[in-house]
Amino acid sequence: MAMVTVFPLSSYGFSHSKRQACLSAPPTSGVRHRLASCRWLNFSSPCGIRRFQNLQSSCSITNTDVDFSHLGTGDESPQDLLADESCCSAPIVHLKPDILDTESLGLLDEGAYVDSLLTVLPVLSAEEQNALAATPAHPAGLYACYASCLAGNLVEQLWNFAWPSAIALLHPSLLPVAVMGFFSKTAIIVGGPVVGKLMDNSPRVPAYISLNVVQAAAQLLSAALIIHAHTFPPPSASSMLLHPWFSALVLAGAVERLSGVALGVAMERDWVVLLAGINRPIALAQANAILNRIDHLCEITGASLFGILLSKYDPVICLKFAAGLMIWSLPIMIGLTWLTNKLSTGVLDRPKSSGGHLDDNDSIVDVGFEAIKLGWKEYMQQPVLPASLAYVLLYFNVVLAPGSLMTAFLTQRGLNPSIIGGFSGLCAFMGVAATFVSANLVKKFGILKAGAVGLIFQASLLAVAVAVYWSGSLSQQSPLIFFLGLIVLSKLGHLSFDVVGAQILQTGIPSSKANLIGTTEISVASLAESVMLGVVIIVNDASHFGFLALLSLLSVVGAACIFCRWLVNPTAEQRSLFSFDREF
């Protein structure tokens, strides 16, 4: 039994005087036929390309298992129908045009139809489009996300300043801090792709909460081990690295850093995009800027707070305060994470992805190795490789920047902890200022030359800082403060390039490979840091700090040379990617 559907097509502009069609299909095939998708539409008109004007009816036969090759209408004579009966195994369906009441269907003529479309789908003005692009898709959820980042980053940045300061008071050299940093970077290089793949195959909210719990547990274990070392100090500083508690501290530190990196990637590459809206560029840019400022403000607050506490109280008391802050902030972060998902109407809920599951036959080592190999291949083939290499080279600068090694170095020189904390806080403040300075640089020089200006500015100031160090006057406090001030100002150039470089990489890397290449870039940057930390392990005495500072300066100069050479000799592909840049 065939189902026949009749519909008028007068508004489509087709006509034929005889309204005769032949629909062909494989024999005895259960297919669904529609006029718009049939394979053959044969008209008996002598000219098939004329515009049709008077077609009044048509039919669609659906859900039939019979073969037919001809469909007749009421305009055809019985003789024509009998002549065609032999080629059609289905009953003949007679349709009379007068059964169609076109006026009762309320169809619009062409002019009225266009007017109706313009009424139903109004065109937004430029101001309205900008307002829509600047409005987050889930504003309430985004604000809860900001609060969660504030709570988590404050504890993390405070701990990043606390542990090297406390360890530096136990050992006279940079060796313990360098060993911990080396193994942390190694964990990121090896474990980063594996953790990323596991997170891609897990629901967002449970995975994020689990990583928060793991990170907090690792921080608490590290704090307890350092408190134990200060309470029962080793008999000799040289034997500290051989104690079991130090091995456990290295392992806990590696887990904490790996969890922190995974949390940062999930928030910056995934969560904020969903909450702000991937099709709302202004809202997304504003969300990225706010997250960047939250991170730097937490770095300022965390370093300054622990530095002031360490200058007034015993290290054990300060570490207990840090541990209490970790315990207090964990339930707040979990609650805010749940609230973020609820306020965003469950946009973060996601079952395991349909593709990319871990194969039961593959071990985690095999999965990680394949992810690393593919990432390296795509990384080396990216069109903006010189810009990425310049970005990676900056990670070789591990001593002329705020970090664990600089904190340990300044602590061993007897500098007041409040001054050390203020130094780290000012460097973080340069990151906030860079979000405004970079915008002005782009307007004045263009995006690519703005990156070059930032690198040259950083290299010039660090060259002066190294010259001040080699002058041998750092034994006095005033030259030491001047030395630190030059490093603080150099961070403005570094972080300006960081902001501009992110946009360069977003422009040059295909969106389908952005996560893979971005994760690999983090691993390469961690590899660069681990190489320098390996050098520090070999040359661990504080008297060799000048040699390490010179290596750091050379890495920054090399980054500036690579980037500027790329600007002078661009390829055709690079010109096409940055054709919007008037200076390229």
Coordinates of C-alpha atoms in Angstrom, one line a residue, residues 156 159-160 163 167 176 179-185 187-188 211-227 243-261 326:
E156 CA 48.6 27.4 44.6
W159 CA 52.5 27.3 48.0
N160 CA 54.7 27.9 44.9
W163 CA 58.0 25.4 49.5
I167 CA 63.7 24.2 51.7
P176 CA 67.3 20.4 46.6
V179 CA 66.1 18.4 42.0
M180 CA 62.4 19.0 42.9
G181 CA 61.9 21.3 39.9
F182 CA 63.6 18.8 37.5
F183 CA 61.4 15.9 38.5
S184 CA 58.3 18.1 38.4
K185 CA 59.0 19.1 34.8
A187 CA 56.4 14.5 35.2
I188 CA 54.7 17.1 33.1
L211 CA 42.2 16.8 40.3
N212 CA 41.6 19.4 43.0
V213 CA 41.5 16.8 45.7
V214 CA 44.7 15.2 44.3
Q215 CA 46.5 18.5 44.2
A216 CA 45.4 19.5 47.7
A217 CA 46.5 16.1 49.1
A218 CA 49.9 16.4 47.4
Q219 CA 50.3 20.0 48.9
L220 CA 49.3 18.8 52.4
L221 CA 51.8 15.9 52.2
S222 CA 54.5 18.2 51.0
A223 CA 53.9 20.6 53.8
A224 CA 53.9 17.8 56.4
L225 CA 57.2 16.5 55.1
I226 CA 58.9 19.9 55.2
I227 CA 57.5 20.6 58.7
H243 CA 66.6 10.8 53.4
P244 CA 63.3 9.0 52.6
W245 CA 61.2 12.0 53.4
F246 CA 63.0 14.0 50.6
S247 CA 62.2 11.2 48.0
A248 CA 58.5 11.4 49.1
L249 CA 58.7 15.2 48.9
V250 CA 59.9 15.0 45.3
L251 CA 57.1 12.6 44.3
A252 CA 54.5 14.7 46.0
G253 CA 55.8 17.8 44.3
A254 CA 55.7 16.2 40.9
V255 CA 52.1 15.0 41.4
E256 CA 51.1 18.5 42.6
R257 CA 52.6 20.2 39.6
L258 CA 51.1 17.8 37.1
S259 CA 47.6 18.2 38.7
G260 CA 48.0 22.0 38.6
V261 CA 48.9 22.1 34.9
M326 CA 44.7 24.4 51.8

